[in-house]
CSV table of C-alpha atoms and ligand atoms in Angstrom, one decimal:
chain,number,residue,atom,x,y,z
A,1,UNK,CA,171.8,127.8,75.5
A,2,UNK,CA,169.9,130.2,77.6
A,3,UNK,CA,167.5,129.5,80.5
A,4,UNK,CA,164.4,131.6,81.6
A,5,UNK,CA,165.0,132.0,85.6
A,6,UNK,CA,162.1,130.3,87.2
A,7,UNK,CA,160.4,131.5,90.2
A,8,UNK,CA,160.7,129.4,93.3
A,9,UNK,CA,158.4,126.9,93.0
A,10,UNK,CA,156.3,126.7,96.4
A,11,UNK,CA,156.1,124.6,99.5
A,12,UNK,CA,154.2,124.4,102.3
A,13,UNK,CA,153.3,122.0,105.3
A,14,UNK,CA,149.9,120.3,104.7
A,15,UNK,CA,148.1,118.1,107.8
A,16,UNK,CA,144.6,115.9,107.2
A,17,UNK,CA,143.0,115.5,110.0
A,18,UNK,CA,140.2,113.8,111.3
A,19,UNK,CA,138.4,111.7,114.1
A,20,UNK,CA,137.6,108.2,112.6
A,21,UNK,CA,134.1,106.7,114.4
A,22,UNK,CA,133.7,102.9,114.5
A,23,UNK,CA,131.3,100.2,116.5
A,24,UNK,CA,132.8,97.6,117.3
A,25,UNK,CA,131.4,93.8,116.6
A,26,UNK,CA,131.2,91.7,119.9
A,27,UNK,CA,135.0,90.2,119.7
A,28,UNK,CA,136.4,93.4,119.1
A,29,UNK,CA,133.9,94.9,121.9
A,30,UNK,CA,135.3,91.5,124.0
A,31,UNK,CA,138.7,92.4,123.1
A,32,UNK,CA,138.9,95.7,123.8
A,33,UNK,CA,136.8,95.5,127.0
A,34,UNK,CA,139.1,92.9,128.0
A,35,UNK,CA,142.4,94.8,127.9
A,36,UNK,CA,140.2,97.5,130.6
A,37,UNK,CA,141.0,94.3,132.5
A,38,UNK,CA,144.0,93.5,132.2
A,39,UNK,CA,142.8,90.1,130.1
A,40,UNK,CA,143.7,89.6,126.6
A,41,UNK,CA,141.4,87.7,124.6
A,42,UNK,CA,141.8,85.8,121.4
A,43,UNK,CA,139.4,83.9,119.5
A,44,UNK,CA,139.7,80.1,118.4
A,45,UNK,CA,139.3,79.3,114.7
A,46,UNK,CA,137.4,76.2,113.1
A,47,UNK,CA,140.7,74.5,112.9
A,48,UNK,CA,141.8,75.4,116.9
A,49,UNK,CA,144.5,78.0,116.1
A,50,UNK,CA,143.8,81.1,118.4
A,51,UNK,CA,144.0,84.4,116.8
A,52,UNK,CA,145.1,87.3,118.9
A,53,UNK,CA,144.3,90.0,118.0
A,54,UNK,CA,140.8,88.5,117.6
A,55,UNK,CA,138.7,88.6,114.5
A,56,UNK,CA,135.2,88.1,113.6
A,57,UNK,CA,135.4,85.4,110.6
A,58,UNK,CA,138.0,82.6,110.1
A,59,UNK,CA,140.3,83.8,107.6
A,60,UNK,CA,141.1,80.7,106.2
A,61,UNK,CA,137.3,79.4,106.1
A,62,UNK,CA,135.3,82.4,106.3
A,63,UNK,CA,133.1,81.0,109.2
A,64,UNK,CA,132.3,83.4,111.9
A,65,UNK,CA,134.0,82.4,114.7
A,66,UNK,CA,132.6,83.7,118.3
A,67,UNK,CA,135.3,81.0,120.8
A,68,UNK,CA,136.9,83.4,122.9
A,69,UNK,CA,139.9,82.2,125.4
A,70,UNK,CA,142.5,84.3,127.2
A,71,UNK,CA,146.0,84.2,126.9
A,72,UNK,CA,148.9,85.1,128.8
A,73,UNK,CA,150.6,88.3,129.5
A,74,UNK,CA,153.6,87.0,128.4
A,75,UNK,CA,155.2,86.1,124.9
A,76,UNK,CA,157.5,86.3,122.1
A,77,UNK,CA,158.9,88.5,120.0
A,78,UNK,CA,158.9,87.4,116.3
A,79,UNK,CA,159.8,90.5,114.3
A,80,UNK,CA,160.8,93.8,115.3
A,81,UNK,CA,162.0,97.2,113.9
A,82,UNK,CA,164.1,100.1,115.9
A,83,UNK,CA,161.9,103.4,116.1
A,84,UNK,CA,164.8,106.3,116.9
A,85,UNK,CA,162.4,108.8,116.1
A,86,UNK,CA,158.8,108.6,118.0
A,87,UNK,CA,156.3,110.8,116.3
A,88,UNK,CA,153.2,112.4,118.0
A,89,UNK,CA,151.0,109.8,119.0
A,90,UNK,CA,153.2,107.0,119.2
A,91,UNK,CA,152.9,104.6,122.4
A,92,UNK,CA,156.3,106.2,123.6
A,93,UNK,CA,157.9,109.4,123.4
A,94,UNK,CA,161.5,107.7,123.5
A,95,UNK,CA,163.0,105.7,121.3
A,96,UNK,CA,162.2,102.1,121.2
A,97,UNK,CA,161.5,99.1,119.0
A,98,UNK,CA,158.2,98.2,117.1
A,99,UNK,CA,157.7,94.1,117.8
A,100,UNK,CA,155.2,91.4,116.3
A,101,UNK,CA,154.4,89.6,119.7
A,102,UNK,CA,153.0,85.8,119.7
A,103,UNK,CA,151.7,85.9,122.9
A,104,UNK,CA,151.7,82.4,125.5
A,105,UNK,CA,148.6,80.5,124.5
A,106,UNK,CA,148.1,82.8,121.2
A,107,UNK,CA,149.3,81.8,117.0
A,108,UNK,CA,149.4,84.6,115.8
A,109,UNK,CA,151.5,88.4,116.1
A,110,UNK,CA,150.3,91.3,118.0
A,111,UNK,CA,151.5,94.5,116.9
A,112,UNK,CA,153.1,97.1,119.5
A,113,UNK,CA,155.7,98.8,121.4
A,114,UNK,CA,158.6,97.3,123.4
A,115,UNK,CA,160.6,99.5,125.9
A,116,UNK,CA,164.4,99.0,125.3
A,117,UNK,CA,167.3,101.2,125.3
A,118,UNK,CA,168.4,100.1,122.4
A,119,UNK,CA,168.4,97.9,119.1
A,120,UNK,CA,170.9,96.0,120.6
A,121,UNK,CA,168.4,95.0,123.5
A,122,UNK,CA,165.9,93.5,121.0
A,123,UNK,CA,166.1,89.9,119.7
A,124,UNK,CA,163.6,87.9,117.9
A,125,UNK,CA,163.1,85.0,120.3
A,126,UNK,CA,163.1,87.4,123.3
A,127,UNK,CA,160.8,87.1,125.6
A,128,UNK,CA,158.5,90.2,126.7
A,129,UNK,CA,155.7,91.0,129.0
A,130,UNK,CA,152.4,93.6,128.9
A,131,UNK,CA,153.4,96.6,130.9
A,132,UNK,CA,149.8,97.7,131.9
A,133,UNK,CA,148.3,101.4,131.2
A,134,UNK,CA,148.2,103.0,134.4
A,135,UNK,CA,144.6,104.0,133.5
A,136,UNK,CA,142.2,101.9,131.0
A,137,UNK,CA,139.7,102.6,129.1
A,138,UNK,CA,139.2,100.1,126.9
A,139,UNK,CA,141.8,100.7,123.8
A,140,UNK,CA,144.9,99.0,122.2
A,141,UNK,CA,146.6,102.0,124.4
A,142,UNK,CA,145.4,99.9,127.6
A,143,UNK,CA,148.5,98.2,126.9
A,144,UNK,CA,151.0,100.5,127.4
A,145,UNK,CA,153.6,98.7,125.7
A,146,UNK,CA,155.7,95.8,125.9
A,147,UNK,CA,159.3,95.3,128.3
A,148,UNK,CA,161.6,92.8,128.5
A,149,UNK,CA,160.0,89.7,131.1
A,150,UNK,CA,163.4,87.2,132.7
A,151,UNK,CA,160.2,85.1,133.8
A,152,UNK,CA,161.3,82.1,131.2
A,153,UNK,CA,159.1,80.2,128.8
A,154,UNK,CA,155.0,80.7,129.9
A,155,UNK,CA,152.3,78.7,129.9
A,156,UNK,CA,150.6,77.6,126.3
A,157,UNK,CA,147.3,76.8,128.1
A,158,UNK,CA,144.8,79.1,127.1
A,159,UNK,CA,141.1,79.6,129.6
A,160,UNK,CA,137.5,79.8,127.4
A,161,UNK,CA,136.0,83.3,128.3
A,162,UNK,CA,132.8,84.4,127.9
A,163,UNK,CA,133.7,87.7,126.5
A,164,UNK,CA,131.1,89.2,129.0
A,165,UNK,CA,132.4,92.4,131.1
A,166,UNK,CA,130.5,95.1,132.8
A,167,UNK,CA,130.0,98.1,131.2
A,168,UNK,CA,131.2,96.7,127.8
A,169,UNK,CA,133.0,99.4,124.9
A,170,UNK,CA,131.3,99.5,122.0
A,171,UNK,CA,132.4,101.7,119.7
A,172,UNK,CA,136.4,103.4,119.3
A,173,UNK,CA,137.4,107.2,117.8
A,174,UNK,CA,140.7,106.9,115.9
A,175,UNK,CA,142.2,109.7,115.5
A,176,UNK,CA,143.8,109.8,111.9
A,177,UNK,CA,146.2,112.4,111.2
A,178,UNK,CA,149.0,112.8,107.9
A,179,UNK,CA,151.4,115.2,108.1
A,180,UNK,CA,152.6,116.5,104.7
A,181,UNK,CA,154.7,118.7,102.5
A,182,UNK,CA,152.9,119.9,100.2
A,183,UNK,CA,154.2,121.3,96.4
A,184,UNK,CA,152.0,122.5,94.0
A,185,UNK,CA,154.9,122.2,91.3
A,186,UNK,CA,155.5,125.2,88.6
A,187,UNK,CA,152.2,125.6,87.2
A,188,UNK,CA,150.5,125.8,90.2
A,189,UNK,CA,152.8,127.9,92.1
A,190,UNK,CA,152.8,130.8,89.1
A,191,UNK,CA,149.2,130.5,89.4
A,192,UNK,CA,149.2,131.2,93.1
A,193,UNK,CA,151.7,133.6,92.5
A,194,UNK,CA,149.7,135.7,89.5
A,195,UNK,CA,146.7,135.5,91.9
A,196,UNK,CA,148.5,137.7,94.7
A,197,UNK,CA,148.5,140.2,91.8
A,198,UNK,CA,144.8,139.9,91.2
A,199,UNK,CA,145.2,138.4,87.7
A,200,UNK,CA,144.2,134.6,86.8
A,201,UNK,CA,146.5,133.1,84.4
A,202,UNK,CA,146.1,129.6,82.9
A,203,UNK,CA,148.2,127.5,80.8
A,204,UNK,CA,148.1,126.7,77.3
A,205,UNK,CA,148.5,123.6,75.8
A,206,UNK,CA,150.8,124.1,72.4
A,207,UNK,CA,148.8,121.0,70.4
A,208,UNK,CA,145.2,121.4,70.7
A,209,UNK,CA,145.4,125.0,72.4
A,210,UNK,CA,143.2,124.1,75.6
A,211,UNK,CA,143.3,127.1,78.1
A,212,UNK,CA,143.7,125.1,81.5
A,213,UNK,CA,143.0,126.7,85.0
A,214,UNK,CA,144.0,126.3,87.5
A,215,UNK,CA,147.2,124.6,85.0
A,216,UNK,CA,148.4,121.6,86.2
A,217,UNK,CA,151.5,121.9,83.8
A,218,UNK,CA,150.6,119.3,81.2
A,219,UNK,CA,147.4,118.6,79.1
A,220,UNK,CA,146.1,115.6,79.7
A,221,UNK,CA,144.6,114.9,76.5
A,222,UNK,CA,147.8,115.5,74.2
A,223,UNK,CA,150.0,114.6,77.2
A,224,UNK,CA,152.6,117.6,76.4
A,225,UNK,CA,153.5,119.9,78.8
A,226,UNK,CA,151.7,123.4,79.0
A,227,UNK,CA,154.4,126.4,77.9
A,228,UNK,CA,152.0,129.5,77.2
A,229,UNK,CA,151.0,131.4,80.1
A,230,UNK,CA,147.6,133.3,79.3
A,231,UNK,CA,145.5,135.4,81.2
A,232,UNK,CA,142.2,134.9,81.5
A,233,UNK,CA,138.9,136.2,83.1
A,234,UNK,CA,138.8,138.2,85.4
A,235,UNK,CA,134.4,137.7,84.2
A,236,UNK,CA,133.7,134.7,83.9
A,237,UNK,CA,129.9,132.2,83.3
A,238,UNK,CA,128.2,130.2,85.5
A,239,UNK,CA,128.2,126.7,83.8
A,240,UNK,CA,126.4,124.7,86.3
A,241,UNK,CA,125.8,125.1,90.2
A,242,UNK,CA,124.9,123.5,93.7
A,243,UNK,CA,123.2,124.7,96.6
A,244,UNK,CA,125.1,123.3,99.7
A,245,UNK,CA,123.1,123.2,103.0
A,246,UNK,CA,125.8,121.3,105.1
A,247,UNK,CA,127.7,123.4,107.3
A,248,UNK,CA,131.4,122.5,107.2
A,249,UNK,CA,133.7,123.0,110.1
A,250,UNK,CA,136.1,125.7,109.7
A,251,UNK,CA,134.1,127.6,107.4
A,252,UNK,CA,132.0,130.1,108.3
A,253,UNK,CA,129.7,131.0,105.8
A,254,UNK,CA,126.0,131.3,106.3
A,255,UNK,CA,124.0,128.3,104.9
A,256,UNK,CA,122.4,127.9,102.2
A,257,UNK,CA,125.1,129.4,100.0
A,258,UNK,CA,126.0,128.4,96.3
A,259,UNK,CA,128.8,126.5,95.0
A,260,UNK,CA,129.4,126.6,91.7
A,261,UNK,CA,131.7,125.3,88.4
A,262,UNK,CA,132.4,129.0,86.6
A,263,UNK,CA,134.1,129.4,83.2
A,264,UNK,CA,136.3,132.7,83.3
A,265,UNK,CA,136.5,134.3,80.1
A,266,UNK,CA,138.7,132.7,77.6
A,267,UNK,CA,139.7,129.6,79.7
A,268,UNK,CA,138.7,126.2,78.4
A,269,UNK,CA,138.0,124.5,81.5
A,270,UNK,CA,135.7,125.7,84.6
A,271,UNK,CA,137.2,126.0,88.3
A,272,UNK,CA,135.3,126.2,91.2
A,273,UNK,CA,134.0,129.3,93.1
A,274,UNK,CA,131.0,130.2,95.8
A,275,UNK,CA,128.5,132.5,94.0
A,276,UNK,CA,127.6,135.5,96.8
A,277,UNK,CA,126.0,139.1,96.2
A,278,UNK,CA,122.7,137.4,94.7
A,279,UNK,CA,119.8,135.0,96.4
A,280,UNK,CA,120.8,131.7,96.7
A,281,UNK,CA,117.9,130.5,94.5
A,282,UNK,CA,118.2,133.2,92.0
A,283,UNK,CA,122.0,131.9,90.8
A,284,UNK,CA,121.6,130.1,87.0
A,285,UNK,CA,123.5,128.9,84.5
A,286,UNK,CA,125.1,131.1,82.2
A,287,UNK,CA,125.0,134.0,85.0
A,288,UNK,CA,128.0,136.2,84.5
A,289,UNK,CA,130.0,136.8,87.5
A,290,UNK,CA,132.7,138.5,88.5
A,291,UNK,CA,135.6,137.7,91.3
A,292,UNK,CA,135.9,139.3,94.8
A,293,UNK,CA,138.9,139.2,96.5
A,294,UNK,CA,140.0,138.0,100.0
A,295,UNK,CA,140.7,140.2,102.5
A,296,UNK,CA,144.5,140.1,101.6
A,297,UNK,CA,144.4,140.0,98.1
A,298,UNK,CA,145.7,136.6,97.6
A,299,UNK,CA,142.8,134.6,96.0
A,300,UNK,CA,138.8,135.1,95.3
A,301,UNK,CA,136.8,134.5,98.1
A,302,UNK,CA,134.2,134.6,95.8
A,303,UNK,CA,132.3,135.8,92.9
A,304,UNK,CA,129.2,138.3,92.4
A,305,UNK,CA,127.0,138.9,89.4
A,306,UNK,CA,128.5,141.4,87.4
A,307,UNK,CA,125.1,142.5,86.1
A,308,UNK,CA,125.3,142.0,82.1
A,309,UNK,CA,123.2,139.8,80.3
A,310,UNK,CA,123.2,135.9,80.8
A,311,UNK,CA,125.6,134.2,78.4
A,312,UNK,CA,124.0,132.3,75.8
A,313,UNK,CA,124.1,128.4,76.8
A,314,UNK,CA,126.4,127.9,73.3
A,315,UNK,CA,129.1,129.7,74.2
A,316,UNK,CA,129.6,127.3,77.4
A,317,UNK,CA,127.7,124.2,76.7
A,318,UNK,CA,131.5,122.8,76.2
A,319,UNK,CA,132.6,123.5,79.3
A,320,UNK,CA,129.9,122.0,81.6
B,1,ZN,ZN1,146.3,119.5,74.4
């Protein structure tokens, strides 16, 4: 038995990114405001359990609950988990434990960081205190994290609040952020790798003889994998089209500009590409264009009219 070497099949780091907006209801605005404080709030449910972190509706009835007490600074941990690897972001940049906290006064767990040297210096059952942010400003980060508290069992008692602070927070930016490794897998990465020659190649699928591009290594109608690679293009038909007048961040490219789903010559399935080198609002469908390619010859940064006639709408009407 032979095997056909196979090229490296390609990696590469991959991070989303992106600032998450919220508003905040009144007992997460309370909440929040609270810990600017140094008061942690939790909310009393129809059946007097208190809920730290608060909520806005009972989760057992559904009512909207609005009773707001404060609890202690001190509690218990329930759960925990050793963390000997803090990532970007994390409450601390050593290693410590992640612990489920039932605060004095509180029935339920609050989620966060305990300072310890170790795993062998958390217990559940151990008892822990708040170790307050240096500066506040009204986040879950107020709390800096929890450490170890000798004080002995705390008060249950818990004090109604108002919920009413100066200067109240309403509204929070998360910042979300994945970290990836990315693999196109084989298909992929020949396409990518065909492109840095200038030349588009697809897949075929060996049952119903689909030209996909880009391939994804398998047709998804017959559900065999893709063997033949073909060529395609490099002219291809405008199949349908949008005019995008939203800048995006990152991409600068003056607006209006046209987006549209092309079908390269002798592929069965249209990719993607921005139309350029025409008027936004003279772009059609069956306009034949052409690729131009980036700067460094590694993919189309776009495609132009190539000037021949439209292509007639039943040689594409498939492929819309
Ligand atoms: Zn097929």
């Amino acid at each position: 038995m032979t095997t056909t070497p196979q090229p490296e099949v390609l990696r590469a780091p991959l991070v989303v990114e992106f600032p998450f907006t919220r508003s905040l209801g009144p007992v997460q605005s309370a909440f929040l405001t609270g810990l600017r404080h140094r008061t942690v709030l939790g909310v009393r449910t129809t059946d007097g359990r208190t809920l730290v972190p608060p909520v806005e509706y009972d989760p057992v009835t559904a009512d909207e609950i609005r009773d707001l007490v404060q609890v202690a600074e001190t509690g218990t941990v329930t759960t925990w988990a050793w963390n000997p690897e803090p990532r970007r972001g994390q409450p601390l940049d050593t290693p410590f434990a992640w612990v489920l906290v039932t605060l004095d006064g509180a029935d339920t767990g609050l989620l966060h960081a305990l300072d310890a040297p170790g795993p062998d210096a958390v217990r559940t059952g151990q008892r822990v205190r708040i170790r307050w942010a240096e500066e506040r400003t009204g986040a879950i980060t107020d709390i800096a994290c929890f450490e170890p508290d000798d004080s002995g069992p705390g008060s249950t008692r818990v004090a109604p609040h108002t919920g009413e602070f100066e200067d109240p927070v309403t509204g929070i930016v998360a910042h979300a952020r994945l970290d990836y490794t990315y693999s196109p897998g084989g298909a992929q990465t020949r396409y990518i790798n065909a492109l840095a020659d200038n030349r588009t190649v697809g897949e075929r699928c060996p049952s119903c003889h689909k030209v996909y591009i880009p391939p994804r290594g398998a047709c998804p109608t017959c559900g065999v994998a893709t063997t033949d690679q073909v060529e395609v293009g490099p002219a291809g038909t405008v199949t349908t089209y949008c005019i995008v007048n939203v800048k995006a961040k990152n991409l600068d490219i003056e607006l209006p500009y046209v987006y549209a789903h092309i079908a390269l010559d002798g592929a069965d399935l249209a990719l993607h590409g921005r139309i350029a080198g025409i008027p936004y609002d003279q772009v059609r469908m069956g306009l034949r264009v052409e690729p131009v390619w980036s700067e460094d010859g590694r993919y189309p940064d776009h495609y132009r009219p190539t000037g021949e006639p439209d292509a007639d709408y039943d040689t594409y009407k498939e492929l819309i």
